[in-house]
Short mmCIF file of C-alpha atoms and ligand atoms in Angstrom, two decimals:
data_model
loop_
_atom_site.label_atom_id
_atom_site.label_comp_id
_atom_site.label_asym_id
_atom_site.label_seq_id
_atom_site.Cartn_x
_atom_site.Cartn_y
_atom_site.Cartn_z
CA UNK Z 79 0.57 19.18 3.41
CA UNK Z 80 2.41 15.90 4.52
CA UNK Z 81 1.69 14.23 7.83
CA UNK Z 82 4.75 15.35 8.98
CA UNK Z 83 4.29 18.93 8.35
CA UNK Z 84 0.85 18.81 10.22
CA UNK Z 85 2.00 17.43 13.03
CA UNK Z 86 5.15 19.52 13.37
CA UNK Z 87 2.81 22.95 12.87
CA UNK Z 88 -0.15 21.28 15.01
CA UNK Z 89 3.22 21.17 17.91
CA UNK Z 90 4.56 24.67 17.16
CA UNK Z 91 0.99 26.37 17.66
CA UNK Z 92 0.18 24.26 21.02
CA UNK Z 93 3.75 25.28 22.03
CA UNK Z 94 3.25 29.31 21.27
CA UNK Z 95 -0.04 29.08 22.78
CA UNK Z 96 1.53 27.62 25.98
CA UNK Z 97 4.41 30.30 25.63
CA UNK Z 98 1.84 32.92 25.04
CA UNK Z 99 -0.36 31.62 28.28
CA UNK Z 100 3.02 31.27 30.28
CA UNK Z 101 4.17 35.06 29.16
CA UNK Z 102 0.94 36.36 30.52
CA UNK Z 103 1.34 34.55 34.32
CA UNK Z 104 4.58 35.43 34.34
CA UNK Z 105 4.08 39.14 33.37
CA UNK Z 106 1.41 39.41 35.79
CA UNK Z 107 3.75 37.90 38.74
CA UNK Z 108 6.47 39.59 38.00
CA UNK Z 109 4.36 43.11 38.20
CA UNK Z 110 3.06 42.06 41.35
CA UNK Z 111 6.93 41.05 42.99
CA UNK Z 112 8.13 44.28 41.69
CA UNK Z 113 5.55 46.09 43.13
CA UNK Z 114 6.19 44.68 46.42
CA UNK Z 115 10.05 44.40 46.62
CA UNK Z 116 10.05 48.15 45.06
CA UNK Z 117 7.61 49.33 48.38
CA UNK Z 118 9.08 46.77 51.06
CA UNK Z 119 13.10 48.07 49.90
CA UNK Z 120 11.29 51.92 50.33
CA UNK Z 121 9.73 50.88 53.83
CA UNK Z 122 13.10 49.60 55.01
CA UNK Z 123 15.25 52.64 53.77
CA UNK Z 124 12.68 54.76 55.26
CA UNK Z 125 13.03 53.38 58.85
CA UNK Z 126 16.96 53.22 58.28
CA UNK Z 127 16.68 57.00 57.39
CA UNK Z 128 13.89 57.27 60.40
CA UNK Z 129 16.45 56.32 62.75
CA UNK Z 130 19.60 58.65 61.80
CA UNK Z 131 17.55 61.45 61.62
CA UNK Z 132 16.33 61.08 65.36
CA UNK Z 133 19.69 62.09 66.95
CA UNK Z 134 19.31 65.00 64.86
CA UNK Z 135 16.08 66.23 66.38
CA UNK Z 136 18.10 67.47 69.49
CA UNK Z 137 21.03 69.32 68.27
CA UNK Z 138 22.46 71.17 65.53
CA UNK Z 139 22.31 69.59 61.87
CA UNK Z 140 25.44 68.39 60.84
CA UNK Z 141 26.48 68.48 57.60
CA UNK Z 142 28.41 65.53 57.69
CA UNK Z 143 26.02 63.47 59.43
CA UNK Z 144 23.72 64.05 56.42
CA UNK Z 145 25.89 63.24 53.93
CA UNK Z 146 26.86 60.03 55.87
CA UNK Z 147 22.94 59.14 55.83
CA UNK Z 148 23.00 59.78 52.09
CA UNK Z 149 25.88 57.80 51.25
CA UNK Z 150 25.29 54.69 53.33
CA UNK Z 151 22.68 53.87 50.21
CA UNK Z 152 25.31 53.88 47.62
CA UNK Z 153 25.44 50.63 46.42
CA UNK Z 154 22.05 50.17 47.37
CA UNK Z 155 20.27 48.46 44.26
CA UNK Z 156 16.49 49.18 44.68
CA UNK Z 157 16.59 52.79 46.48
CA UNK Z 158 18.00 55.79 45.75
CA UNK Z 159 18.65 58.32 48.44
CA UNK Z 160 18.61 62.41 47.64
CA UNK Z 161 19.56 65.31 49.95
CA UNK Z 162 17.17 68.32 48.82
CA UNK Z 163 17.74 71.94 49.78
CA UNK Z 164 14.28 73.71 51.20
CA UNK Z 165 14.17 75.06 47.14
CA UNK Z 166 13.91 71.32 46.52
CA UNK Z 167 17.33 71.37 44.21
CA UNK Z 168 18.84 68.32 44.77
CA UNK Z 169 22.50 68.71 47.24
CA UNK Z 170 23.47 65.04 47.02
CA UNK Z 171 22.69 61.68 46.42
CA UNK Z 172 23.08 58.13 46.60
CA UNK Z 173 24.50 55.74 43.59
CA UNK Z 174 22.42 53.42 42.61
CA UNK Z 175 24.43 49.47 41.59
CA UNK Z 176 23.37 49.31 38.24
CA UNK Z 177 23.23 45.92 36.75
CA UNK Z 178 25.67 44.69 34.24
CA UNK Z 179 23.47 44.03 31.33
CA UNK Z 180 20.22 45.67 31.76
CA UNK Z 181 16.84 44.56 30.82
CA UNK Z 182 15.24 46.43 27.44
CA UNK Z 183 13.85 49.34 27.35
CA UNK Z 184 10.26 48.20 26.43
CA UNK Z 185 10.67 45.68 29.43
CA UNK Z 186 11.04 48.68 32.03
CA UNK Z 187 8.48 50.09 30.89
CA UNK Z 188 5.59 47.18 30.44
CA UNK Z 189 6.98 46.33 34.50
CA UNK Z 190 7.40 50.04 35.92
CA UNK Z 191 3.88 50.64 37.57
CA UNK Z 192 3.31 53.69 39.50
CA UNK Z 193 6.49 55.87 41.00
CA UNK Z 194 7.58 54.99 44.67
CA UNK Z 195 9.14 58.15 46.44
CA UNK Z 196 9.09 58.79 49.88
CA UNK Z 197 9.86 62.38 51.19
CA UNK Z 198 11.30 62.95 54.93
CA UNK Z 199 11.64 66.29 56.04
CA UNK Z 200 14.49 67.45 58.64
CA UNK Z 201 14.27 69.59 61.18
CA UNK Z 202 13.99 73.51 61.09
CA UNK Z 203 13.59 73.59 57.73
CA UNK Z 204 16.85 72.36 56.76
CA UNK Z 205 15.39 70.76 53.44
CA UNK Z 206 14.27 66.98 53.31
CA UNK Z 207 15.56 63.47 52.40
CA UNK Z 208 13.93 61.67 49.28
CA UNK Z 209 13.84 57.69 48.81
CA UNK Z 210 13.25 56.71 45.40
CA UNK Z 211 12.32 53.41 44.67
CA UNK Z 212 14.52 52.33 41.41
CA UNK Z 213 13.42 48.82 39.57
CA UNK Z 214 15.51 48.71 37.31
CA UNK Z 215 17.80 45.97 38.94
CA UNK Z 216 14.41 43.88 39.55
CA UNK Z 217 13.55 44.10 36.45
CA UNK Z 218 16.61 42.91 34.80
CA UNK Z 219 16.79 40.45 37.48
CA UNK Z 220 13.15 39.12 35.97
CA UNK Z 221 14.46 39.34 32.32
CA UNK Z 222 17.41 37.46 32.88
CA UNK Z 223 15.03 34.77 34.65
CA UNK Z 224 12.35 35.14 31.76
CA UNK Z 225 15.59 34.63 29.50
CA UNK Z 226 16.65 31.49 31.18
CA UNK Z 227 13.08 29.47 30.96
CA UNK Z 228 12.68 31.02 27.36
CA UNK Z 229 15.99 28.94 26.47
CA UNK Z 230 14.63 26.19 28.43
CA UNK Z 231 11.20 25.73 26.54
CA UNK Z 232 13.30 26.54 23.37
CA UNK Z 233 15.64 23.85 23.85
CA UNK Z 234 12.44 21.59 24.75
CA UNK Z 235 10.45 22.45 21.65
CA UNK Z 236 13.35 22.21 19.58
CA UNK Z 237 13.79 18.42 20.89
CA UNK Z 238 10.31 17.61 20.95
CA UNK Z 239 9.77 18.61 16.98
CA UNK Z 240 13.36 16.41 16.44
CA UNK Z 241 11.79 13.62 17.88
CA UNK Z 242 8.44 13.85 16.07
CA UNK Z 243 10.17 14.93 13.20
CA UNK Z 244 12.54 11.42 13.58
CA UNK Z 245 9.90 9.31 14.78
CA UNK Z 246 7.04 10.17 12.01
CA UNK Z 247 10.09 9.70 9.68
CA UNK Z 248 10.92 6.63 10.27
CA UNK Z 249 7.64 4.98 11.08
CA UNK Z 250 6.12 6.67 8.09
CA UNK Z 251 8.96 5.52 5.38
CA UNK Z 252 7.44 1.62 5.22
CA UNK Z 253 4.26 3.43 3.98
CA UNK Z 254 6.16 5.57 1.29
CA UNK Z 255 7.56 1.70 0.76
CA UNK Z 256 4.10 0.69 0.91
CA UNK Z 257 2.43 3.22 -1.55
CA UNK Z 258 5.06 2.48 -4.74
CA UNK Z 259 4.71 -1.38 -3.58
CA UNK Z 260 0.79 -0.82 -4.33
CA UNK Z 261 1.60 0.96 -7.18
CA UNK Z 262 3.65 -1.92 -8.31
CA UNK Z 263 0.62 -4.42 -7.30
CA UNK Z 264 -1.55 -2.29 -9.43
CA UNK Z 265 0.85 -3.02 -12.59
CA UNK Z 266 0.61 -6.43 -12.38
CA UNK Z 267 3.65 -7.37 -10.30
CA UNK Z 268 2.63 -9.43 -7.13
CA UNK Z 269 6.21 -10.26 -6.16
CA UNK Z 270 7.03 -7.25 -4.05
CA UNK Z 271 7.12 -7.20 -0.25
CA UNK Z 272 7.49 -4.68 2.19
CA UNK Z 273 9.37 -4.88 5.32
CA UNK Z 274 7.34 -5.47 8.50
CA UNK Z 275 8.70 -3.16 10.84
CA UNK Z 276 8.06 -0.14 12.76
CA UNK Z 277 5.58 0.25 14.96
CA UNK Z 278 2.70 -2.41 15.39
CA UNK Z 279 0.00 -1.01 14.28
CA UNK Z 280 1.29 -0.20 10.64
CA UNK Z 281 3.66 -3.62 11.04
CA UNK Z 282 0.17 -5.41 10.82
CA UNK Z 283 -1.06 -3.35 7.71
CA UNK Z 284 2.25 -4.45 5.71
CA UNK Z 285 1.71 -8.26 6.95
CA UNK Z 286 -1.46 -8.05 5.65
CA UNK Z 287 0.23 -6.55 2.34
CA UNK Z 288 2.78 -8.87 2.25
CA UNK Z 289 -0.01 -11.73 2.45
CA UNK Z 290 -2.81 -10.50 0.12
CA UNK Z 291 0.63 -10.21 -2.71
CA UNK Z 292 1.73 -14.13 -2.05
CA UNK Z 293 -1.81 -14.79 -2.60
CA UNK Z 294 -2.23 -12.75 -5.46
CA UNK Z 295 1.02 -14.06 -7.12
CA UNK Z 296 -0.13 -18.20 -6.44
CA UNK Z 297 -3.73 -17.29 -7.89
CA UNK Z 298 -1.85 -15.66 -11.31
CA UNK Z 299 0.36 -18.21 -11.02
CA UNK Z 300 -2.48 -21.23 -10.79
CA UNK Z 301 -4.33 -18.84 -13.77
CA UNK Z 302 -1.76 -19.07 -15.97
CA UNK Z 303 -1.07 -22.55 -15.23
CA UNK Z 304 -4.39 -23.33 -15.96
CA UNK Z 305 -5.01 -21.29 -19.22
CA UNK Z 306 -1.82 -23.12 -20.14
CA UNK Z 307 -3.64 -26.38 -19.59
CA UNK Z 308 -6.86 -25.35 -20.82
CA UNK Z 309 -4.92 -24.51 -24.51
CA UNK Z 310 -2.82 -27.89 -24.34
CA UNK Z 311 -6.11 -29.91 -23.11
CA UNK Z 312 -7.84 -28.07 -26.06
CA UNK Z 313 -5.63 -28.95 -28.53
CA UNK Z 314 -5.46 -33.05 -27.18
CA UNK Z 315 -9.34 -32.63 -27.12
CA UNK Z 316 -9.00 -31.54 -31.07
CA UNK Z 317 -6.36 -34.45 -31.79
CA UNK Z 318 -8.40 -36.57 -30.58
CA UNK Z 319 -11.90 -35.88 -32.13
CA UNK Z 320 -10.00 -35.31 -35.66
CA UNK Z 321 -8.51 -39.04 -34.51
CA UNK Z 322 -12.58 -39.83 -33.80
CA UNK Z 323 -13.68 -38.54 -37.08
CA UNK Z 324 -10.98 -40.32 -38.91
CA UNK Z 325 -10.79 -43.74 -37.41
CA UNK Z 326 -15.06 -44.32 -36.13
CA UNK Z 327 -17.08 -41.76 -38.64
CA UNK Z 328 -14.04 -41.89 -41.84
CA UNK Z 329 -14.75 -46.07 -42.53
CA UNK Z 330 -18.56 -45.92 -42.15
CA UNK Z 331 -19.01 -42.93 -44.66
CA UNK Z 332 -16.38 -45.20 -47.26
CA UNK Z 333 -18.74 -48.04 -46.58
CA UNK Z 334 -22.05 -45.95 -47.24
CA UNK Z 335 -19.81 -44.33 -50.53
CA UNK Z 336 -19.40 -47.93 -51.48
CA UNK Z 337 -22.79 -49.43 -50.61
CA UNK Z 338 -24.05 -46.03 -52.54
CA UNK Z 339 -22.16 -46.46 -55.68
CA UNK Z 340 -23.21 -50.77 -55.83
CA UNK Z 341 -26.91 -50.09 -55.42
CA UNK Z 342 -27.29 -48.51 -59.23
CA UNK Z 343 -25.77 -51.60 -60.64
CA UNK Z 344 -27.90 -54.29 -58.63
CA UNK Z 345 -31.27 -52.21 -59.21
CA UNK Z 346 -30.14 -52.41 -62.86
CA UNK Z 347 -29.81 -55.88 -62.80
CA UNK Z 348 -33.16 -56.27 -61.13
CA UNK Z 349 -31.27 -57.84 -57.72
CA UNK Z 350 -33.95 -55.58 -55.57
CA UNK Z 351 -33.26 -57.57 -52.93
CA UNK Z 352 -29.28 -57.49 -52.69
CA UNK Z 353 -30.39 -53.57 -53.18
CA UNK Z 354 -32.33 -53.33 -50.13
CA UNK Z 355 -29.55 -55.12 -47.87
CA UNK Z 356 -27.23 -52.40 -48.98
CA UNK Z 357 -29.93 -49.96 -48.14
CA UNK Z 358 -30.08 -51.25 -44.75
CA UNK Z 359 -26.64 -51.33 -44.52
CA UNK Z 360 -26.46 -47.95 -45.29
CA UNK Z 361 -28.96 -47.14 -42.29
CA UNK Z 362 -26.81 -49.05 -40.14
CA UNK Z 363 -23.48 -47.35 -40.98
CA UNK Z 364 -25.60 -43.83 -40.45
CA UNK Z 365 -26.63 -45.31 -37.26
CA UNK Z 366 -23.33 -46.16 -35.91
CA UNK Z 367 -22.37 -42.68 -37.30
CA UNK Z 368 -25.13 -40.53 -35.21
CA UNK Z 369 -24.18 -42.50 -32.06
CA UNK Z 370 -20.25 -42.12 -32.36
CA UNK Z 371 -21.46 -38.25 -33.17
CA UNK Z 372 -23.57 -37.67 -30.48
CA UNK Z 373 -20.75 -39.31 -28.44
CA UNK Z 374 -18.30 -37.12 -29.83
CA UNK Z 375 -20.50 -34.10 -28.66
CA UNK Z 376 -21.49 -35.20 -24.99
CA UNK Z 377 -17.53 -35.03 -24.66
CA UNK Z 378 -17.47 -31.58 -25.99
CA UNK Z 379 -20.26 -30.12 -24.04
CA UNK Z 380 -20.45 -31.88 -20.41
CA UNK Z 381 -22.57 -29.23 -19.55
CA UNK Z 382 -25.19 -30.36 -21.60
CA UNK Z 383 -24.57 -33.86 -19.77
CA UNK Z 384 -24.60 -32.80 -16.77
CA UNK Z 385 -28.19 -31.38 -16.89
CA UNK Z 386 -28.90 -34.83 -16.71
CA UNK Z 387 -27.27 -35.42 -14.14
CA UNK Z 388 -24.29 -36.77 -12.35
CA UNK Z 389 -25.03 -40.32 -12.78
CA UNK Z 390 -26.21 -40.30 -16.42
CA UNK Z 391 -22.89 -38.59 -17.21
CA UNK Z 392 -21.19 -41.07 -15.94
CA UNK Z 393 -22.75 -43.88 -18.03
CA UNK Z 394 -22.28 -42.10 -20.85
CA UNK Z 395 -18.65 -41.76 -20.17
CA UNK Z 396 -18.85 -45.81 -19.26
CA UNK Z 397 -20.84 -46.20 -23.03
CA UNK Z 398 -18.04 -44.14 -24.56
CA UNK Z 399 -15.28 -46.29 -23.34
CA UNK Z 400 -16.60 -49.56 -23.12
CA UNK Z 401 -17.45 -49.40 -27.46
CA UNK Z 402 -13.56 -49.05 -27.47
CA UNK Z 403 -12.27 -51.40 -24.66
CA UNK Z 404 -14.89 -53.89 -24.64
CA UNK Z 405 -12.27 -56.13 -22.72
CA UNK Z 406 -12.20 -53.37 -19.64
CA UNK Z 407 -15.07 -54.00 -17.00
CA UNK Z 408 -16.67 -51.13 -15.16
CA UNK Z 409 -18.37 -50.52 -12.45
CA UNK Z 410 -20.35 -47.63 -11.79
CA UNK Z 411 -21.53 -46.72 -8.72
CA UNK Z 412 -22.49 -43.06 -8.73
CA UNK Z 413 -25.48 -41.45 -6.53
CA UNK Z 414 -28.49 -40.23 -8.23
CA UNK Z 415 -27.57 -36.20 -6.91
CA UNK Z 416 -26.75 -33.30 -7.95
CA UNK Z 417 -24.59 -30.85 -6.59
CA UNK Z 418 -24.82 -27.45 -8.51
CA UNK Z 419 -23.24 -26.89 -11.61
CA UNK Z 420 -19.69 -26.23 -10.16
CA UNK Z 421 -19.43 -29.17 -8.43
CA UNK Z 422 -21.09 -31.36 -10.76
CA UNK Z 423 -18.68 -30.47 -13.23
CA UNK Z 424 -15.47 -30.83 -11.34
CA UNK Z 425 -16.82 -34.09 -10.31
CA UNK Z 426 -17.34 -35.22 -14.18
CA UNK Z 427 -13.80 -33.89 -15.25
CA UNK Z 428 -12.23 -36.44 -12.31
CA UNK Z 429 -14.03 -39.36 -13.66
CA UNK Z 430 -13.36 -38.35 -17.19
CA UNK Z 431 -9.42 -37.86 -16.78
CA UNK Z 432 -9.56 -40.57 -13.87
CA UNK Z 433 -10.86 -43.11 -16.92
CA UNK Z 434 -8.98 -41.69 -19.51
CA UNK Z 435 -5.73 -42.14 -17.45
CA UNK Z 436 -6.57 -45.71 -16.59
CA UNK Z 437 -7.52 -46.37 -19.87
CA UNK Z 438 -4.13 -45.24 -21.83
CA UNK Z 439 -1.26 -45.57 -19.51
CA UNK Z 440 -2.59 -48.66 -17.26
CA UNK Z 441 -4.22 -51.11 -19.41
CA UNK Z 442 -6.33 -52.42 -16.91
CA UNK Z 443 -9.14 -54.91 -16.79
CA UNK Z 444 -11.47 -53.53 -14.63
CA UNK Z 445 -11.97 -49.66 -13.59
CA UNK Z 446 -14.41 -48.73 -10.69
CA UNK Z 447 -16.00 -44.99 -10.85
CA UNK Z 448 -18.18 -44.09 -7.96
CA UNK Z 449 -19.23 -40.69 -6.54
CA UNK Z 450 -20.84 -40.30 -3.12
CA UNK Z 451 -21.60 -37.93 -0.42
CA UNK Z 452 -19.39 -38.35 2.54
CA UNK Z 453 -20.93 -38.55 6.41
CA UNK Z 454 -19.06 -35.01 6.47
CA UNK Z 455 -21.26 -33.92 3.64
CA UNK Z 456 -18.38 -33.72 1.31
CA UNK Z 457 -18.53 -35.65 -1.84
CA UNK Z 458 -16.00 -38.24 -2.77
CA UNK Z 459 -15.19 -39.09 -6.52
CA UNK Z 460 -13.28 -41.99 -6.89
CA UNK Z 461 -11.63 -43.52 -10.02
CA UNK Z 462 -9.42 -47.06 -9.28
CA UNK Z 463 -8.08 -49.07 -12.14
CA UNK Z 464 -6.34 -52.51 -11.41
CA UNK Z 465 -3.82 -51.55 -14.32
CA UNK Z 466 -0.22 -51.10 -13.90
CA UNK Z 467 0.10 -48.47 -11.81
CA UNK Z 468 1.72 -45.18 -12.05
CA UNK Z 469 5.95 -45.65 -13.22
CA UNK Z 470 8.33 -44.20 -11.59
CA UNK Z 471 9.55 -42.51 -14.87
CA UNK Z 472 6.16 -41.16 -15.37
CA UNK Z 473 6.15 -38.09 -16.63
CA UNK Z 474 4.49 -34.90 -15.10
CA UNK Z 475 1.16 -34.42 -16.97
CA UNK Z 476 -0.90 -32.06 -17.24
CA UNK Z 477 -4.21 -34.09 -16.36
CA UNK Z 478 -3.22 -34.77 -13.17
CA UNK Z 479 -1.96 -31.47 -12.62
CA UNK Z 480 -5.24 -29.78 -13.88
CA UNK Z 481 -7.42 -31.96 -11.58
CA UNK Z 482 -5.43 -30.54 -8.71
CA UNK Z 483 -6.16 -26.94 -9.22
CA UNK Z 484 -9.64 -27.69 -10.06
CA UNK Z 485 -10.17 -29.23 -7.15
CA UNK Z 486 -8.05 -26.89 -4.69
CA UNK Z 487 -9.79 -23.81 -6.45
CA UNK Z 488 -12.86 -25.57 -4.83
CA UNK Z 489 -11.42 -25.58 -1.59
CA UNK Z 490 -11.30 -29.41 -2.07
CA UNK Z 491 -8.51 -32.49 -1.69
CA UNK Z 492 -7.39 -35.02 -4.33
CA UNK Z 493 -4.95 -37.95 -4.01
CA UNK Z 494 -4.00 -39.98 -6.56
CA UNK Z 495 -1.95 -43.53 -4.93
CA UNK Z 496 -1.91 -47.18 -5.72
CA UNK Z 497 -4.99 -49.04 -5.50
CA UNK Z 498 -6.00 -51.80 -2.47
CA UNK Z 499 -3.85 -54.11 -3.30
CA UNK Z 500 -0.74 -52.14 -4.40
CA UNK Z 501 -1.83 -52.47 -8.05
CA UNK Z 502 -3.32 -49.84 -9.89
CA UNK Z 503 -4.19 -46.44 -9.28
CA UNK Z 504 -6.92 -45.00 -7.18
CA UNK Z 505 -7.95 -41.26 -7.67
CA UNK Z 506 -10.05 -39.73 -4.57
CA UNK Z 507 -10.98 -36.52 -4.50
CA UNK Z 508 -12.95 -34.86 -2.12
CA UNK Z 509 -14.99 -31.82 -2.53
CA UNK Z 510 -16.89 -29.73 -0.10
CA UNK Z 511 -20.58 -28.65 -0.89
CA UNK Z 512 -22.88 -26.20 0.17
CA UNK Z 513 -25.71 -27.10 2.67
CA UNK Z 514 -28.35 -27.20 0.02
CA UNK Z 515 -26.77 -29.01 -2.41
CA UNK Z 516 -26.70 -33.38 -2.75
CA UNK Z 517 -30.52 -33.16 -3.65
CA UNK Z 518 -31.87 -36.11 -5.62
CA UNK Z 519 -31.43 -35.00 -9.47
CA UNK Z 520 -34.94 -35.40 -10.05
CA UNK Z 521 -36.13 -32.89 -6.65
CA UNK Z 522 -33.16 -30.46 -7.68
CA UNK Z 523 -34.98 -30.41 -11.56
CA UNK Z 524 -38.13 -29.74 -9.87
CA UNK Z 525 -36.41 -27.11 -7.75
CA UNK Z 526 -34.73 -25.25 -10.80
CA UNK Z 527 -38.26 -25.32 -12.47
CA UNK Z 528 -39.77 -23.81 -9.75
CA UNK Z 529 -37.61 -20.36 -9.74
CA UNK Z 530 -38.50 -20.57 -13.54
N1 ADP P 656 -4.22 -44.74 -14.04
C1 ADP P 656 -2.94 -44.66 -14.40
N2 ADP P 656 -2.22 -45.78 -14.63
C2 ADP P 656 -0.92 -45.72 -14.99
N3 ADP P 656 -0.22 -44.54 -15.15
C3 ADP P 656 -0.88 -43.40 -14.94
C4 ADP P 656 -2.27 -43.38 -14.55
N4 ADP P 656 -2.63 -42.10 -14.39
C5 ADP P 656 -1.56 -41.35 -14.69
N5 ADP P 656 -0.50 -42.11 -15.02
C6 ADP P 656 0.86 -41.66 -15.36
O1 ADP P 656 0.99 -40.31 -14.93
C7 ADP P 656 1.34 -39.49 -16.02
C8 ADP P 656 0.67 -38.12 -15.90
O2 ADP P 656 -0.72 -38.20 -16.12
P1 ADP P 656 -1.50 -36.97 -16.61
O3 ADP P 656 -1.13 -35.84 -15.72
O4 ADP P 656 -2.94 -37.29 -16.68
O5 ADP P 656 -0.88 -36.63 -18.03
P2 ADP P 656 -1.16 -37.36 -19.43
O6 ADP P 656 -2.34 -38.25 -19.23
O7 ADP P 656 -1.43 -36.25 -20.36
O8 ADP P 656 0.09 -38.09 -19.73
C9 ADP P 656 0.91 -40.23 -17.23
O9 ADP P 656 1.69 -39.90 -18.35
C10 ADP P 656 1.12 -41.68 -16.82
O10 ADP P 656 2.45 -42.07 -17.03
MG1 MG P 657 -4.09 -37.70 -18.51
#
């Protein structure tokens, strides 16, 4: 059953119970004024009748003078007057005003009570005079009073169940609204809204609706964004270890092929000694190999990095760089601390796109990393390169972009500007970090082994 309907039958059976209580008073009330108007009407015909009998008592009935008595109660509407003979057949009587609709029969008789008749006897035996009470007229009188209020509290409950009926309607149709818009939410489409009106209590509920679905439809939109990014980043990441492979591990394995296929021929002609320097050349082009390798890997797996901490990720990053651009100076200056894995890892990815950027578009000659923990107790990750700054045609990346909904997903800040002295860029982002986090890398090591 719909709210609605409750309500609307919860109203009807209050309302019949009131009618029901209200039909009971007024029943009893009305028995009680009938009774009373029925006996006072009899008392006052009897004293009329009283007093034109009492010139009687001294002379000789006249017939006329009893008739008059009679008749004076036609019209009368609560008494009726008869004339018996001593043989109590009835020799005249009075007409009773009869009313012009009269009240039902079942009425008459739930408000009749007991019979009023008053006999009066006349003198010498000449018969008697009989008052009747007759309700009839009283009771119509309280039917057509019972019919009034009836139409009253009709008209009411009629009005009453209109306005419910209205009012439920209207503040219940932003929740029939509100229940496909869920619906909708629940299939995947966080664009719909739902008006905010009616009344404040439910206006609240759809603001809050409205809310939780903008939300909703930024963090899909930042997901997709970023699963966009995380494929296009994957696929530079793969471009650029195949460009690894090929240009730093491809010339080293030729050389070891060629310092392979020459050592035969010397050791043939007994030049052990030429052999051995191509033996140790061979050791050095492995060597070079395994370190441009493990390089390689640190980049794939900063996780693995970062167990080492901030710090030592950072010089790695430095190491990997610095083999390529020996030209670029750098400056590290990052805290010996870790911040949990979340953070830590943010923190790398800055330093690591931070550099990278520098690196490609601004051909600098210096670039300064640092990371350190705020006064605030946020921590600051900074990348500035003295290069040539960010063009005005630059395009939109997504490096940039991806740093910025790392870092807001964090509930952090990032800005990326022109460095001190208007050349350059500087990258600062700030993160926020939990209470017990910025321990020394060494104490949070100890911590971790602890809980193992
Ligand atoms: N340190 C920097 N120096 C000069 N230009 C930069 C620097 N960082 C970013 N840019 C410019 O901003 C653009 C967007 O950078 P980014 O979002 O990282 O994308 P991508 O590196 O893939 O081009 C770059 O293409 C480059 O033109
Ligand atoms: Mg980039």
């Amino acid at each position: 059953m719909s709210l609605r309907h409750r309500l609307l039958a919860l109203i009807a059976v209050l309302l019949a119970a009131s009618l029901l209580v209200g039909s009971a008073l007024t029943y009893w009330n009305s028995l009680q004024k009938i009774e009373l108007e029925m006996s006072s009407a009899l008392g006052v015909g009897e004293n009329s009748v009283r007093d034109a009998v009492v010139p009687l008592l001294t002379g000789p009935i006249v017939e006329e003078q009893l008739q008059r008595i009679i008749t004076s109660f036609n019209g009368d509407r609560h008494v009726r007057a008869s004339l018996l003979s001593p043989d109590g057949t009835v020799r005249l009587q009075s007409h009773v005003k009869m009313p012009a609709a009269p009240a039902p029969e079942w009425l008459i008789w739930l408000l009749t009570g007991t019979e009023h008749t008053t006999n009066l006897d006349l003198p010498n035996g000449a018969g008697r005079i009989q008052l009747q009470a007759y309700p009839l007229n009283e009771v119509t009188e309280v039917w057509d009073d019972a019919k009034i209020k009836l139409a009253i509290v009709g008209v009411f409950c009629g009005l009453v169940a209109a306005m419910v009926s209205i009012t439920l309607g209207r503040a219940l149709k932003p929740l029939e609204e509100l229940s496909s818009a869920l619906q909708q939410v629940g299939a995947g489409d966080y664009e719909v809204h739902v008006s905010e009106t009616g009344p404040h209590e439910l206006a609240a509920i759809y603001r809050g609706f409205n809310t939780m679905t903008t939300k909703l439809a930024v963090a899909e939109q930042t997901n997709r964004r970023l699963n966009e990014q995380l494929n296009t980043v994957q696929d530079e990441e793969r471009a650029e270890i195949a460009r690894d492979l090929h240009d730093e591990i491809g010339p080293f394995l030729f050389a070891v092929d060629v310092d392979a296929q020459t050592i035969p021929a010397l050791l043939e002609r007994n030049a052990h000694q030429d052999a051995a320097a191509r033996a140790q050349a061979i050791r050095q082009s492995v060597g070079h190999m395994q370190t441009h390798l493990r390089s390689i890997l640190q980049r794939l797996q900063p996780n693995t990095l970062l167990d080492l901490g901030l710090a030592h990720a950072a010089d790695q990053l430095v190491e990997f760089w610095q083999t390529r651009y020996p030209a670029i100076t750098f400056d590290v200056e990052c805290s010996d601390q870790t911040f949990g894995p979340k953070i830590d890892e943010a923190a790398y990815r800055i330093l690591q796109e931070g550099t990278s950027n520098a690196v490609r578009h601004g051909k600098p000659s210096r670039i300064e990393l640092s990371t350190r923990k705020l006064e605030s107790g946020a921590l600051e990750v900074r990348v500035t390169d003295n290069g040539a700054g960010i063009r005005p045609t630059a395009r939109k990346g997504l490096g940039l972009a991806g740093m910025r909904d790392r870092i807001t997903l964090l509930g952090g800040t990032i800005t990326v500007e022109a460095g001190p002295n208007g050349a350059g860029v500087t990258v600062r982002a700030v993160l926020p970090i939990a209470e017990q986090a910025g321990k020394h890398h060494a104490a949070y090591e100890e911590d971790v082994q602890d809980r193992l």
